Amino acid sequence: IIVATGLKPFDPSSVDLHGYGKLPNVVTSIEFEKMLKEGKIVTQSGKEPRTIAIIHCVGSRNNDYHEYCSRTCCMLGLKFYNQVRSALPNSHVYQIYADMRSFGKGCEELYAETAKRGVMFLNFDQREGIPQITKSDPEDCCEMLIEFKERLSNTNIEVPADMVVLLVGMEAREDAKEVAHHVGVSKCGNDFFIERHPKLDPVATTTDGVYIIGSCQGPKDITDSVAQARAATARVLATITQGTVEVEVTTAVVNEDICCGCQTCVKVCPYTAISYDEEKSVSVVNEVQCKGCGTCGSACPTGAIRARHFTDQQILSQIKGLLTTEMTEV
Amino acid sequence: IIVATGLKPFDPSSVDLHGYGKLPNVVTSIEFEKMLKEGKIVTQSGKEPRTIAIIHCVGSRNNDYHEYCSRTCCMLGLKFYNQVRSALPNSHVYQIYADMRSFGKGCEELYAETAKRGVMFLNFDQREGIPQITKSDPEDCCEMLIEFKERLSNTNIEVPADMVVLLVGMEAREDAKEVAHHVGVSKCGNDFFIERHPKLDPVATTTDGVYIIGSCQGPKDITDSVAQARAATARVLATITQGTVEVEVTTAVVNEDICCGCQTCVKVCPYTAISYDEEKSVSVVNEVQCKGCGTCGSACPTGAIRARHFTDQQILSQIKGLLTTEMTEV
């Protein structure tokens, strides 16, 4: 099973200060991308915007929304600038950013090139407050005013804009919990799926045969998602060409005589390997899914579920054996 | 063929202002990593440093050295801080950075956590000059002084330090040219190998059967390198399980009667598919490596080398045919 459920863009309606949904010309990066695709960058009144402000880290790197970095927005902001520059050569573009994260191949070069082409970079600190967007007065020659503390000059400034593009962050999909339960993978605090090892096994999960790729395991760009997709393919191909699949031998076994049918084990099993047999009123272990982790055994109130080859008797005998040897050595 | 030749750390000796190689307690991140591993963070005189300064972007994001971002150093700087904090709880640590790029999963969280633990972040702008490290006077209670323009406060400041860690960037290996020629892959301006498509085919090259993974194609962390390694495995496995390999049909052919043996085609072929037969004094095409790109044909002074199925006569006939049809339609 390859899980590639992707992501969901952050909904900026909840960020009061940005006025998304209230001010007509505050748009998300997704909406702006559509405008660019259609070749029509116009305000709601049909005019070409003279000033466009691009606000970075909307919903990202902020304790009130998502603490993590969404990894792709900075580059999107630079791309937008260059596309606006081609479409509306006389417009002014502001990039209101926290830290400029252009870390990919060729990205720093694009950043340097963009800086030379006349974009205005303004820096803000999330901890000192996010930019506040308000409708301007009729006598101002712009649609909106953006107010924030500019970090580099350490002054409160007001930026005019006819259109504001919010670079919205990436977040986990709403059905992440359901998917996680269904395929037997774990989720981190931000609802992204957890890989078996963050460095050494980035696409596998602790459940054999289940792989997670792309943004469902954390924000990721196209390059990294494609590499991950092919990585998961390698794992699947390796299993297929091998012909047979080895499963865990230390699976859990239920002593049906003692099992009281409380289903505690069903709830705690991290691999969704235990189900409940309604007819017999006992728990049943799926030996293919069980990894022998022992969680069920420690939670069972009657001691009915135990790991095969690891009975209490066997463990006690081993301890006894060890102690005897040590005493002989001393 | 999977090319995974890795990278080379930037040698900071060429950065005069940092004084690496002259001042005894200016060390690279690699040297500091070794100290941490051995559990001995001591200056050359054997004392524990009271103040450690970590300088980011050494050799990276700077037009005088490498323009690109090395992608991993910021995280390394944060890791170093936390390790120093455990080993020497009473020491002071400065992080002198450009933009803090903690974009990976869990990295922003580490950054926020580190900031709370009392590290001093100081910002500098590469374009306004890099930090200058000098030996301090005997009456100062530190080994060195670091002088630079702090961007956030817009003031020239002096930071004391007993030890300076230079977070050196990543660069391509010296033998990149040789490897590229040997396996038939192209290099970018920074000597990293070029992938077939930066987004859609990140581990393949334009030469069939040759894959590039990890930092030999651009700075990369362990997670991304492992994902790429597995991705290349998928490509290789797919070819193996298929059983047969299809090669290009439009390969170049040499008319031995006309070939003057000048070897121009050997030099220009981007796939190293042409060699020179010394005995016959003519060029020979390796049909497995040839991609029928036509570069050799356009460079050949005698017209001896041509793409099969694309002779001048055939192309001229096609043009003639097209013109006839168009005239009929008009």
XYZ file of C-alpha atoms in Angstrom, chain A residues 10-18 20 22 59 64-65:
14
model
C -4.268 26.414 4.994
C -7.553 28.368 5.116
C -6.617 31.980 6.005
C -10.197 32.928 7.034
C -9.191 32.255 10.623
C -6.413 34.886 10.482
C -8.471 37.955 11.405
C -5.769 40.555 10.714
C -5.392 39.495 7.065
C -9.363 37.185 3.912
C -13.842 40.250 3.976
C -0.492 29.879 8.733
C -1.298 30.313 16.716
C -1.640 28.285 13.508
